C-alpha cells in the first residue's frame, strides 16, 4: 500500500483560507474502521461553500473537504467490509469535520459506509452523490404522500443544478409530467434532453405577485431553492399537494401563511441527506440503481466537467458563480 498520497487541503493562516494539493501520509488520516482508496468524488453546493473564506460549514482547519466519495476498501477492522469492496460514503461529518473525499485515500467510520449497489459504477455513484441522494429522497417522500404520475404535473426548481437536474431525469423516467424551472436560458434544451416536458423561467414560478393562495398548478414539487420560490410553490399546489424542500439557494425566509396548509391540505416535506438513517439511505441508493436509475445518456448529459485534484481550486468557486449546468465530478482513479 502507498504510504503517501495527494489530497486537496484547506488551511487557515492569519484568517485567510487557502486550498491546495498536499502530500499526506496514511498516518495523517483521521480515525475510523475503514480505509478506502477513493476513485471519484463530486462538487456539491455545500463543498463550494466549505471552500469559501468565513464559511459557517468548516469550524476547524486544516481539513480535506469533499462530502462525497466512492472507492474501494483497502482495509477494514469491521467485518462488514473486506479488501476490494466497492463502497460509497456521503455526508455525516465527511468533508466538514472529518477529512473528506478530495483525497486519494480516506479513513471513515464503518457506520457511514454503504456497499455500492449492483447496477451502478463508482463513477455513476458520484455523478449522483449527495445531489442524487437528495433528489431520490425527495421523490421517495413525495410518493409516500401518494404523489404519482397520474396525480398531475410536478415542478422541479433549480433544475440546472445537481439536485434539480437529477430529480428532473428521475421523475421523467418514472413517467411524471415534469415542469423544470431554471434561471439559465442556455439550460432549456439540456433540460428537455433530460426529460422535462416543459421548461419555465425561474421568475415564472413566483409570477408578478406573490400570493399565499394562488391558482392550483402542480400536484407536487421538488424544491432545492427555498425562499420566496417555496412560498409560491405552496400557494400553487393542487389540493392535497406536496413539496419536498431541500435547499436554500433562493433564500431562507419563506413568506407564506397557514392558509394553504389548512385550506388545501398541503404537505411540506423536509429533506435531510446528511443524517438520514442508514436504512433509508440504503433503500434510496438501491432505488437509484434500479427504478430511479438514470440512462447512460442522462448520466453523460448531467456531467458538466470531470476534474482532477489540481483543478479543484478553480472548479469549486465556479459552482457558486451559477453558470454551471449539471454536476462537476472529481476523478482520482
Ligand atoms: N437538504 C439536504 O440534505 C441537501 C442536500 C443537497 C443539497 N442541498 C441544498 O440544495 C441546494 C441545491 O444544491 P445543489 O448541489 O443542487 O446546488 P447547485 O448544483 O449549485 O445548484 C443550485 C441551483 O440553484 C439555482 N439557483 C441559484 N441561485 C438561485 C437564486 N438566487 N434563486 C433561485 N434559484 C437559484 C440554480 O438553478 P437554476 O439556474 O436552474 O434556477 C443553481 O444551479 C443547496 O442549497 C444545497 O445546500 C440540501
mmCIF file of C-alpha atoms and ligand atoms in Angstrom:
data_model
loop_
_atom_site.group_PDB
_atom_site.id
_atom_site.type_symbol
_atom_site.label_atom_id
_atom_site.label_comp_id
_atom_site.label_asym_id
_atom_site.label_seq_id
_atom_site.Cartn_x
_atom_site.Cartn_y
_atom_site.Cartn_z
ATOM 1 C CA UNK A 1 0.000 0.000 0.000
ATOM 2 C CA UNK A 2 1.224 3.525 -0.816
ATOM 3 C CA UNK A 3 2.096 5.412 2.340
ATOM 4 C CA UNK A 4 1.955 8.878 0.865
ATOM 5 C CA UNK A 5 -0.815 10.259 -1.317
ATOM 6 C CA UNK A 6 -2.328 13.506 -2.567
ATOM 7 C CA UNK A 7 -5.232 15.425 -1.032
ATOM 8 C CA UNK A 8 -6.784 18.879 -1.548
ATOM 9 C CA UNK A 9 -6.405 20.583 1.842
ATOM 10 C CA UNK A 10 -7.921 23.748 3.249
ATOM 11 C CA UNK A 11 -5.633 25.543 5.680
ATOM 12 C CA UNK A 12 -6.198 28.778 7.599
ATOM 13 C CA UNK A 13 -3.380 31.221 8.333
ATOM 14 C CA UNK A 14 -3.907 34.794 9.597
ATOM 15 C CA UNK A 15 -7.652 34.436 8.941
ATOM 16 C CA UNK A 16 -7.009 33.554 5.294
ATOM 17 C CA UNK A 17 -8.221 30.219 3.947
ATOM 18 C CA UNK A 18 -6.093 28.579 1.268
ATOM 19 C CA UNK A 19 -6.879 25.478 -0.738
ATOM 20 C CA UNK A 20 -4.004 23.463 -2.236
ATOM 21 C CA UNK A 21 -2.963 19.943 -3.101
ATOM 22 C CA UNK A 22 -0.666 18.478 -0.447
ATOM 23 C CA UNK A 23 1.216 15.224 0.024
ATOM 24 C CA UNK A 24 -0.079 13.339 3.094
ATOM 25 C CA UNK A 25 0.773 10.098 4.841
ATOM 26 C CA UNK A 26 -1.745 7.353 5.689
ATOM 27 C CA UNK A 27 -0.961 8.161 9.341
ATOM 28 C CA UNK A 28 -2.353 11.701 8.813
ATOM 29 C CA UNK A 29 -5.854 10.319 8.206
ATOM 30 C CA UNK A 30 -8.472 10.552 10.970
ATOM 31 C CA UNK A 31 -9.613 7.527 12.960
ATOM 32 C CA UNK A 32 -12.106 5.069 11.517
ATOM 33 C CA UNK A 33 -12.563 1.389 10.832
ATOM 34 C CA UNK A 34 -12.478 1.510 7.032
ATOM 35 C CA UNK A 35 -9.609 2.711 4.836
ATOM 36 C CA UNK A 36 -10.751 3.494 1.296
ATOM 37 C CA UNK A 37 -8.852 4.168 -1.944
ATOM 38 C CA UNK A 38 -11.043 6.939 -3.345
ATOM 39 C CA UNK A 39 -11.776 6.742 -7.085
ATOM 40 C CA UNK A 40 -14.357 9.523 -7.501
ATOM 41 C CA UNK A 41 -15.895 12.417 -5.601
ATOM 42 C CA UNK A 42 -18.057 15.340 -6.727
ATOM 43 C CA UNK A 43 -18.700 19.043 -6.167
ATOM 44 C CA UNK A 44 -21.869 19.873 -4.285
ATOM 45 C CA UNK A 45 -23.156 23.321 -3.299
ATOM 46 C CA UNK A 46 -22.003 22.572 0.275
ATOM 47 C CA UNK A 47 -18.451 21.768 -0.946
ATOM 48 C CA UNK A 48 -18.295 25.088 -2.795
ATOM 49 C CA UNK A 49 -19.482 26.879 0.364
ATOM 50 C CA UNK A 50 -16.936 24.978 2.503
ATOM 51 C CA UNK A 51 -14.151 26.237 0.240
ATOM 52 C CA UNK A 52 -15.009 29.896 0.962
ATOM 53 C CA UNK A 53 -13.436 32.294 3.432
ATOM 54 C CA UNK A 54 -15.521 32.756 6.649
ATOM 55 C CA UNK A 55 -17.722 29.784 5.901
ATOM 56 C CA UNK A 56 -20.012 28.552 8.675
ATOM 57 C CA UNK A 57 -19.522 24.997 7.337
ATOM 58 C CA UNK A 58 -15.910 24.416 8.456
ATOM 59 C CA UNK A 59 -15.034 25.026 12.083
ATOM 60 C CA UNK A 60 -11.507 23.550 12.331
ATOM 61 C CA UNK A 61 -8.588 23.680 9.908
ATOM 62 C CA UNK A 62 -6.693 22.039 8.284
ATOM 63 C CA UNK A 63 -9.322 19.819 6.645
ATOM 64 C CA UNK A 64 -9.767 17.825 3.458
ATOM 65 C CA UNK A 65 -13.187 18.827 2.072
ATOM 66 C CA UNK A 66 -15.463 16.678 -0.120
ATOM 67 C CA UNK A 67 -18.778 15.470 1.339
ATOM 68 C CA UNK A 68 -18.974 12.503 -1.085
ATOM 69 C CA UNK A 69 -16.665 9.678 -2.060
ATOM 70 C CA UNK A 70 -16.757 6.371 -3.887
ATOM 71 C CA UNK A 71 -13.906 3.894 -3.933
ATOM 72 C CA UNK A 72 -12.524 0.509 -2.934
ATOM 73 C CA UNK A 73 -11.912 -0.759 0.589
ATOM 74 C CA UNK A 74 -8.186 -1.168 1.278
ATOM 75 C CA UNK A 75 -8.505 -2.473 4.817
ATOM 76 C CA UNK A 76 -11.251 -2.733 7.402
ATOM 77 C CA UNK A 77 -11.359 -3.677 11.069
ATOM 78 C CA UNK A 78 -15.154 -4.024 10.743
ATOM 79 C CA UNK A 79 -16.182 -7.393 9.378
ATOM 80 C CA UNK A 80 -18.997 -5.928 7.241
ATOM 81 C CA UNK A 81 -16.299 -4.811 4.769
ATOM 82 C CA UNK A 82 -13.351 -6.559 3.154
ATOM 83 C CA UNK A 83 -10.495 -5.516 0.909
ATOM 84 C CA UNK A 84 -11.673 -4.733 -2.626
ATOM 85 C CA UNK A 85 -15.323 -3.965 -1.755
ATOM 86 C CA UNK A 86 -16.672 -1.068 -3.837
ATOM 87 C CA UNK A 87 -18.301 1.433 -1.454
ATOM 88 C CA UNK A 88 -19.911 4.877 -1.172
ATOM 89 C CA UNK A 89 -19.795 7.407 1.674
ATOM 90 C CA UNK A 90 -21.814 10.631 1.688
ATOM 91 C CA UNK A 91 -22.315 13.332 4.308
ATOM 92 C CA UNK A 92 -22.398 12.701 8.067
ATOM 93 C CA UNK A 93 -19.240 14.659 9.121
ATOM 94 C CA UNK A 94 -17.355 13.828 5.912
ATOM 95 C CA UNK A 95 -15.594 16.858 4.422
ATOM 96 C CA UNK A 96 -16.909 19.078 7.208
ATOM 97 C CA UNK A 97 -15.273 17.981 10.474
ATOM 98 C CA UNK A 98 -13.750 14.693 9.267
ATOM 99 C CA UNK A 99 -11.324 14.558 6.304
ATOM 100 C CA UNK A 100 -13.389 14.008 3.175
ATOM 101 C CA UNK A 101 -13.418 12.809 -0.405
ATOM 102 C CA UNK A 102 -10.948 15.219 -2.069
ATOM 103 C CA UNK A 103 -8.157 12.773 -1.354
ATOM 104 C CA UNK A 104 -6.679 9.619 -2.864
ATOM 105 C CA UNK A 105 -7.267 7.846 0.465
ATOM 106 C CA UNK A 106 -9.907 8.314 3.187
ATOM 107 C CA UNK A 107 -10.470 6.632 6.533
ATOM 108 C CA UNK A 108 -14.041 6.674 7.840
ATOM 109 C CA UNK A 109 -16.380 5.119 10.391
ATOM 110 C CA UNK A 110 -17.832 1.793 9.236
ATOM 111 C CA UNK A 111 -21.338 3.015 10.107
ATOM 112 C CA UNK A 112 -21.070 5.663 7.350
ATOM 113 C CA UNK A 113 -20.183 3.188 4.589
ATOM 114 C CA UNK A 114 -22.665 1.835 2.013
ATOM 115 C CA UNK A 115 -21.787 -1.052 -0.301
ATOM 116 C CA UNK A 116 -22.050 0.130 -3.908
ATOM 117 C CA UNK A 117 -25.413 -1.198 -5.132
ATOM 118 C CA UNK A 118 -25.238 -3.626 -8.035
ATOM 119 C CA UNK A 119 -26.110 -1.784 -11.247
ATOM 120 C CA UNK A 120 -24.092 1.380 -10.523
ATOM 121 C CA UNK A 121 -20.428 2.071 -11.272
ATOM 122 C CA UNK A 122 -18.278 4.096 -8.853
ATOM 123 C CA UNK A 123 -18.323 6.954 -11.350
ATOM 124 C CA UNK A 124 -22.124 6.890 -11.721
ATOM 125 C CA UNK A 125 -22.442 6.834 -7.921
ATOM 126 C CA UNK A 126 -20.510 10.110 -7.761
ATOM 127 C CA UNK A 127 -22.373 11.703 -10.671
ATOM 128 C CA UNK A 128 -25.312 11.166 -8.311
ATOM 129 C CA UNK A 129 -23.581 11.793 -4.949
ATOM 130 C CA UNK A 130 -25.368 13.815 -2.295
ATOM 131 C CA UNK A 131 -27.274 15.683 -5.032
ATOM 132 C CA UNK A 132 -28.694 12.405 -6.345
ATOM 133 C CA UNK A 133 -29.433 11.091 -2.872
ATOM 134 C CA UNK A 134 -31.345 14.297 -2.115
ATOM 135 C CA UNK A 135 -33.300 14.121 -5.379
ATOM 136 C CA UNK A 136 -34.155 10.453 -4.760
ATOM 137 C CA UNK A 137 -35.137 11.074 -1.111
ATOM 138 C CA UNK A 138 -37.424 13.883 -2.333
ATOM 139 C CA UNK A 139 -39.111 11.598 -4.873
ATOM 140 C CA UNK A 140 -39.396 8.741 -2.373
ATOM 141 C CA UNK A 141 -41.085 11.067 0.124
ATOM 142 C CA UNK A 142 -43.474 12.544 -2.469
ATOM 143 C CA UNK A 143 -44.502 9.021 -3.420
ATOM 144 C CA UNK A 144 -45.180 8.240 0.234
ATOM 145 C CA UNK A 145 -47.680 11.133 0.050
ATOM 146 C CA UNK A 146 -49.265 9.368 -2.958
ATOM 147 C CA UNK A 147 -47.994 11.931 -5.466
ATOM 148 C CA UNK A 148 -47.938 9.665 -8.525
ATOM 149 C CA UNK A 149 -47.585 10.326 -12.294
ATOM 150 C CA UNK A 150 -51.397 10.361 -12.654
ATOM 151 C CA UNK A 151 -51.733 12.966 -9.849
ATOM 152 C CA UNK A 152 -50.800 15.839 -12.192
ATOM 153 C CA UNK A 153 -47.805 17.944 -13.174
ATOM 154 C CA UNK A 154 -44.713 18.147 -10.958
ATOM 155 C CA UNK A 155 -42.425 21.160 -10.628
ATOM 156 C CA UNK A 156 -38.649 20.899 -10.156
ATOM 157 C CA UNK A 157 -36.833 24.116 -9.215
ATOM 158 C CA UNK A 158 -33.112 24.905 -9.528
ATOM 159 C CA UNK A 159 -33.340 22.452 -12.407
ATOM 160 C CA UNK A 160 -29.921 23.135 -13.920
ATOM 161 C CA UNK A 161 -28.240 22.379 -10.555
ATOM 162 C CA UNK A 162 -27.242 18.991 -9.141
ATOM 163 C CA UNK A 163 -30.386 18.153 -7.149
ATOM 164 C CA UNK A 164 -32.743 19.705 -9.723
ATOM 165 C CA UNK A 165 -31.274 18.099 -12.839
ATOM 166 C CA UNK A 166 -31.124 14.617 -11.320
ATOM 167 C CA UNK A 167 -34.689 14.946 -9.967
ATOM 168 C CA UNK A 168 -35.880 16.050 -13.422
ATOM 169 C CA UNK A 169 -34.335 12.976 -15.083
ATOM 170 C CA UNK A 170 -35.508 10.503 -12.424
ATOM 171 C CA UNK A 171 -39.083 11.817 -12.428
ATOM 172 C CA UNK A 172 -39.248 11.827 -16.235
ATOM 173 C CA UNK A 173 -38.077 8.185 -16.284
ATOM 174 C CA UNK A 174 -40.874 7.295 -13.837
ATOM 175 C CA UNK A 175 -43.437 8.811 -16.216
ATOM 176 C CA UNK A 176 -44.144 12.092 -14.406
ATOM 177 C CA UNK A 177 -45.001 15.238 -16.377
ATOM 178 C CA UNK A 178 -42.091 17.419 -15.222
ATOM 179 C CA UNK A 179 -42.025 21.203 -15.431
ATOM 180 C CA UNK A 180 -38.440 22.311 -14.824
ATOM 181 C CA UNK A 181 -37.713 25.850 -13.671
ATOM 182 C CA UNK A 182 -34.336 27.457 -14.297
ATOM 183 C CA UNK A 183 -32.699 30.875 -14.301
ATOM 184 C CA UNK A 184 -30.499 29.894 -17.255
ATOM 185 C CA UNK A 185 -31.781 30.275 -20.798
ATOM 186 C CA UNK A 186 -28.872 28.147 -22.050
ATOM 187 C CA UNK A 187 -30.138 25.209 -19.929
ATOM 188 C CA UNK A 188 -33.530 24.920 -21.676
ATOM 189 C CA UNK A 189 -32.581 22.411 -24.419
ATOM 190 C CA UNK A 190 -30.453 20.482 -21.929
ATOM 191 C CA UNK A 191 -33.445 20.072 -19.574
ATOM 192 C CA UNK A 192 -35.669 18.859 -22.439
ATOM 193 C CA UNK A 193 -32.924 16.297 -23.206
ATOM 194 C CA UNK A 194 -33.089 15.079 -19.589
ATOM 195 C CA UNK A 195 -36.840 14.525 -19.945
ATOM 196 C CA UNK A 196 -38.601 17.760 -18.871
ATOM 197 C CA UNK A 197 -41.974 18.219 -20.613
ATOM 198 C CA UNK A 198 -41.861 21.997 -20.126
ATOM 199 C CA UNK A 199 -39.102 24.402 -19.107
ATOM 200 C CA UNK A 200 -40.097 27.636 -17.387
ATOM 201 C CA UNK A 201 -38.113 30.664 -16.311
ATOM 202 C CA UNK A 202 -37.254 30.879 -12.598
ATOM 203 C CA UNK A 203 -39.226 34.154 -12.296
ATOM 204 C CA UNK A 204 -42.398 32.498 -13.656
ATOM 205 C CA UNK A 205 -42.674 30.283 -10.571
ATOM 206 C CA UNK A 206 -43.437 33.334 -8.438
ATOM 207 C CA UNK A 207 -45.140 35.346 -11.188
ATOM 208 C CA UNK A 208 -45.790 39.064 -10.900
ATOM 209 C CA UNK A 209 -47.192 38.971 -7.400
ATOM 210 C CA UNK A 210 -46.635 36.506 -4.579
ATOM 211 C CA UNK A 211 -49.948 35.419 -3.035
ATOM 212 C CA UNK A 212 -50.353 32.883 -0.227
ATOM 213 C CA UNK A 213 -53.167 31.132 -2.124
ATOM 214 C CA UNK A 214 -52.983 31.102 -5.914
ATOM 215 C CA UNK A 215 -54.179 29.100 -8.937
ATOM 216 C CA UNK A 216 -53.729 25.330 -8.439
ATOM 217 C CA UNK A 217 -50.954 24.334 -10.869
ATOM 218 C CA UNK A 218 -48.829 21.405 -9.655
ATOM 219 C CA UNK A 219 -49.584 18.151 -7.792
ATOM 220 C CA UNK A 220 -46.135 18.196 -6.240
ATOM 221 C CA UNK A 221 -42.694 19.758 -6.334
ATOM 222 C CA UNK A 222 -39.021 19.048 -5.683
ATOM 223 C CA UNK A 223 -37.569 22.295 -4.382
ATOM 224 C CA UNK A 224 -33.853 22.782 -3.670
ATOM 225 C CA UNK A 225 -34.283 26.592 -3.912
ATOM 226 C CA UNK A 226 -36.453 27.598 -0.910
ATOM 227 C CA UNK A 227 -37.165 31.260 -0.050
ATOM 228 C CA UNK A 228 -39.996 33.015 -1.912
ATOM 229 C CA UNK A 229 -39.867 30.268 -4.578
ATOM 230 C CA UNK A 230 -41.023 27.786 -1.934
ATOM 231 C CA UNK A 231 -43.744 30.181 -0.739
ATOM 232 C CA UNK A 232 -45.014 30.489 -4.282
ATOM 233 C CA UNK A 233 -44.981 26.712 -4.839
ATOM 234 C CA UNK A 234 -47.015 26.212 -1.645
ATOM 235 C CA UNK A 235 -49.579 28.733 -2.919
ATOM 236 C CA UNK A 236 -49.911 26.938 -6.284
ATOM 237 C CA UNK A 237 -50.056 23.271 -5.277
ATOM 238 C CA UNK A 238 -53.229 21.319 -6.020
ATOM 239 C CA UNK A 239 -55.489 20.271 -3.158
ATOM 240 C CA UNK A 240 -53.522 17.724 -1.002
ATOM 241 C CA UNK A 241 -50.345 18.524 -2.954
ATOM 242 C CA UNK A 242 -46.855 18.113 -1.506
ATOM 243 C CA UNK A 243 -43.487 19.811 -1.827
ATOM 244 C CA UNK A 244 -40.175 18.230 -0.816
ATOM 245 C CA UNK A 245 -37.835 21.052 0.212
ATOM 246 C CA UNK A 246 -34.090 20.501 0.462
ATOM 247 C CA UNK A 247 -32.244 23.724 -0.248
ATOM 248 C CA UNK A 248 -31.805 27.435 0.192
ATOM 249 C CA UNK A 249 -30.142 28.830 -2.942
ATOM 250 C CA UNK A 250 -33.097 31.247 -3.254
ATOM 251 C CA UNK A 251 -33.065 32.272 0.421
ATOM 252 C CA UNK A 252 -34.021 31.026 3.869
ATOM 253 C CA UNK A 253 -37.117 33.112 4.642
ATOM 254 C CA UNK A 254 -40.374 31.641 3.352
ATOM 255 C CA UNK A 255 -43.116 34.272 3.178
ATOM 256 C CA UNK A 256 -46.261 32.164 3.441
ATOM 257 C CA UNK A 257 -49.164 31.712 5.878
ATOM 258 C CA UNK A 258 -51.161 28.844 7.372
ATOM 259 C CA UNK A 259 -53.851 29.269 4.672
ATOM 260 C CA UNK A 260 -52.560 26.837 2.018
ATOM 261 C CA UNK A 261 -51.990 24.211 4.718
ATOM 262 C CA UNK A 262 -55.421 24.448 6.369
ATOM 263 C CA UNK A 263 -57.477 25.285 3.266
ATOM 264 C CA UNK A 264 -55.814 22.970 0.755
ATOM 265 C CA UNK A 265 -54.240 20.259 2.928
ATOM 266 C CA UNK A 266 -50.750 20.977 1.590
ATOM 267 C CA UNK A 267 -47.855 18.785 2.784
ATOM 268 C CA UNK A 268 -44.474 20.389 3.402
ATOM 269 C CA UNK A 269 -41.751 17.702 3.498
ATOM 270 C CA UNK A 270 -38.256 18.496 4.767
ATOM 271 C CA UNK A 271 -35.420 16.525 3.194
ATOM 272 C CA UNK A 272 -32.155 15.836 5.040
ATOM 273 C CA UNK A 273 -29.472 13.792 3.324
ATOM 274 C CA UNK A 274 -26.803 14.385 5.995
ATOM 275 C CA UNK A 275 -28.084 12.380 8.955
ATOM 276 C CA UNK A 276 -30.905 10.464 7.297
ATOM 277 C CA UNK A 277 -30.963 6.949 8.825
ATOM 278 C CA UNK A 278 -28.809 4.255 7.210
ATOM 279 C CA UNK A 279 -31.852 2.084 6.445
ATOM 280 C CA UNK A 280 -33.468 4.891 4.439
ATOM 281 C CA UNK A 281 -30.143 5.739 2.780
ATOM 282 C CA UNK A 282 -29.628 2.133 1.642
ATOM 283 C CA UNK A 283 -33.211 1.892 0.396
ATOM 284 C CA UNK A 284 -32.824 5.062 -1.660
ATOM 285 C CA UNK A 285 -29.389 4.057 -3.076
ATOM 286 C CA UNK A 286 -30.962 0.755 -4.065
ATOM 287 C CA UNK A 287 -33.721 2.662 -5.875
ATOM 288 C CA UNK A 288 -31.085 4.794 -7.639
ATOM 289 C CA UNK A 289 -29.602 1.565 -9.002
ATOM 290 C CA UNK A 290 -32.981 0.201 -10.138
ATOM 291 C CA UNK A 291 -36.267 2.058 -10.746
ATOM 292 C CA UNK A 292 -34.757 5.549 -10.284
ATOM 293 C CA UNK A 293 -31.673 4.724 -12.352
ATOM 294 C CA UNK A 294 -30.671 7.278 -14.972
ATOM 295 C CA UNK A 295 -29.982 6.136 -18.517
ATOM 296 C CA UNK A 296 -26.370 6.113 -19.745
ATOM 297 C CA UNK A 297 -27.259 9.129 -21.890
ATOM 298 C CA UNK A 298 -28.681 11.024 -18.888
ATOM 299 C CA UNK A 299 -25.544 10.267 -16.832
ATOM 300 C CA UNK A 300 -23.382 11.637 -19.681
ATOM 301 C CA UNK A 301 -25.602 14.697 -20.120
ATOM 302 C CA UNK A 302 -25.515 15.563 -16.399
ATOM 303 C CA UNK A 303 -21.705 15.627 -16.147
ATOM 304 C CA UNK A 304 -20.661 19.213 -16.836
ATOM 305 C CA UNK A 305 -16.991 18.564 -16.235
ATOM 306 C CA UNK A 306 -14.607 15.939 -14.891
ATOM 307 C CA UNK A 307 -11.723 17.453 -12.928
ATOM 308 C CA UNK A 308 -8.598 16.285 -11.057
ATOM 309 C CA UNK A 309 -7.354 17.364 -7.595
ATOM 310 C CA UNK A 310 -5.167 20.123 -9.071
ATOM 311 C CA UNK A 311 -8.272 21.688 -10.763
ATOM 312 C CA UNK A 312 -10.329 21.967 -7.559
ATOM 313 C CA UNK A 313 -9.029 25.382 -6.508
ATOM 314 C CA UNK A 314 -10.668 26.864 -9.627
ATOM 315 C CA UNK A 315 -13.578 24.425 -10.027
ATOM 316 C CA UNK A 316 -15.051 24.923 -6.536
ATOM 317 C CA UNK A 317 -15.793 28.690 -6.823
ATOM 318 C CA UNK A 318 -17.216 28.074 -10.316
ATOM 319 C CA UNK A 319 -20.282 26.332 -8.873
ATOM 320 C CA UNK A 320 -21.269 29.444 -6.903
ATOM 321 C CA UNK A 321 -20.994 31.657 -9.989
ATOM 322 C CA UNK A 322 -24.253 29.932 -11.047
ATOM 323 C CA UNK A 323 -23.055 29.387 -14.615
ATOM 324 C CA UNK A 324 -22.582 25.665 -14.159
ATOM 325 C CA UNK A 325 -25.166 23.364 -15.695
ATOM 326 C CA UNK A 326 -25.169 19.876 -14.140
ATOM 327 C CA UNK A 327 -22.541 18.179 -11.998
ATOM 328 C CA UNK A 328 -18.772 18.546 -11.711
ATOM 329 C CA UNK A 329 -17.102 15.284 -10.691
ATOM 330 C CA UNK A 330 -13.618 14.633 -9.364
ATOM 331 C CA UNK A 331 -11.650 11.736 -10.855
ATOM 332 C CA UNK A 332 -8.973 10.322 -8.528
ATOM 333 C CA UNK A 333 -8.575 6.900 -10.121
HETATM 334 N N1 LIG B 1 -31.199 19.041 2.497
HETATM 335 C C1 LIG B 1 -30.161 18.350 2.072
HETATM 336 O O1 LIG B 1 -29.799 17.295 2.593
HETATM 337 C C2 LIG B 1 -29.424 18.859 0.871
HETATM 338 C C3 LIG B 1 -28.632 18.014 0.098
HETATM 339 C C4 LIG B 1 -28.045 18.519 -1.086
HETATM 340 C C5 LIG B 1 -28.196 19.857 -1.403
HETATM 341 N N2 LIG B 1 -28.914 20.658 -0.573
HETATM 342 C C6 LIG B 1 -29.125 22.066 -0.881
HETATM 343 O O2 LIG B 1 -29.850 22.125 -2.117
HETATM 344 C C7 LIG B 1 -29.461 23.289 -2.819
HETATM 345 C C8 LIG B 1 -29.013 22.898 -4.231
HETATM 346 O O3 LIG B 1 -27.864 22.067 -4.137
HETATM 347 P P1 LIG B 1 -27.125 21.614 -5.471
HETATM 348 O O4 LIG B 1 -25.984 20.755 -5.053
HETATM 349 O O5 LIG B 1 -28.124 21.158 -6.453
HETATM 350 O O6 LIG B 1 -26.536 23.022 -5.932
HETATM 351 P P2 LIG B 1 -26.126 23.530 -7.400
HETATM 352 O O7 LIG B 1 -25.729 22.392 -8.258
HETATM 353 O O8 LIG B 1 -25.170 24.640 -7.174
HETATM 354 O O9 LIG B 1 -27.493 24.108 -7.970
HETATM 355 C C9 LIG B 1 -28.123 25.203 -7.382
HETATM 356 C C10 LIG B 1 -29.133 25.777 -8.366
HETATM 357 O O10 LIG B 1 -29.981 26.667 -7.671
HETATM 358 C C11 LIG B 1 -30.472 27.636 -8.581
HETATM 359 N N3 LIG B 1 -30.230 28.970 -8.015
HETATM 360 C C12 LIG B 1 -29.057 29.546 -7.746
HETATM 361 N N4 LIG B 1 -29.258 30.784 -7.245
HETATM 362 C C13 LIG B 1 -30.579 30.966 -7.193
HETATM 363 C C14 LIG B 1 -31.421 32.026 -6.771
HETATM 364 N N5 LIG B 1 -30.918 33.170 -6.298
HETATM 365 N N6 LIG B 1 -32.754 31.861 -6.849
HETATM 366 C C15 LIG B 1 -33.269 30.717 -7.325
HETATM 367 N N7 LIG B 1 -32.522 29.676 -7.744
HETATM 368 C C16 LIG B 1 -31.198 29.798 -7.665
HETATM 369 C C17 LIG B 1 -29.689 27.483 -9.868
HETATM 370 O O11 LIG B 1 -30.500 26.714 -10.776
HETATM 371 P P3 LIG B 1 -31.317 27.394 -11.999
HETATM 372 O O12 LIG B 1 -30.435 28.417 -12.609
HETATM 373 O O13 LIG B 1 -31.593 26.243 -12.884
HETATM 374 O O14 LIG B 1 -32.542 28.015 -11.400
HETATM 375 C C18 LIG B 1 -28.492 26.648 -9.449
HETATM 376 O O15 LIG B 1 -27.972 25.888 -10.498
HETATM 377 C C19 LIG B 1 -28.393 23.975 -1.978
HETATM 378 O O16 LIG B 1 -28.996 24.948 -1.157
HETATM 379 C C20 LIG B 1 -27.849 22.846 -1.132
HETATM 380 O O17 LIG B 1 -27.283 23.299 0.074
HETATM 381 C C21 LIG B 1 -29.506 20.193 0.545
#
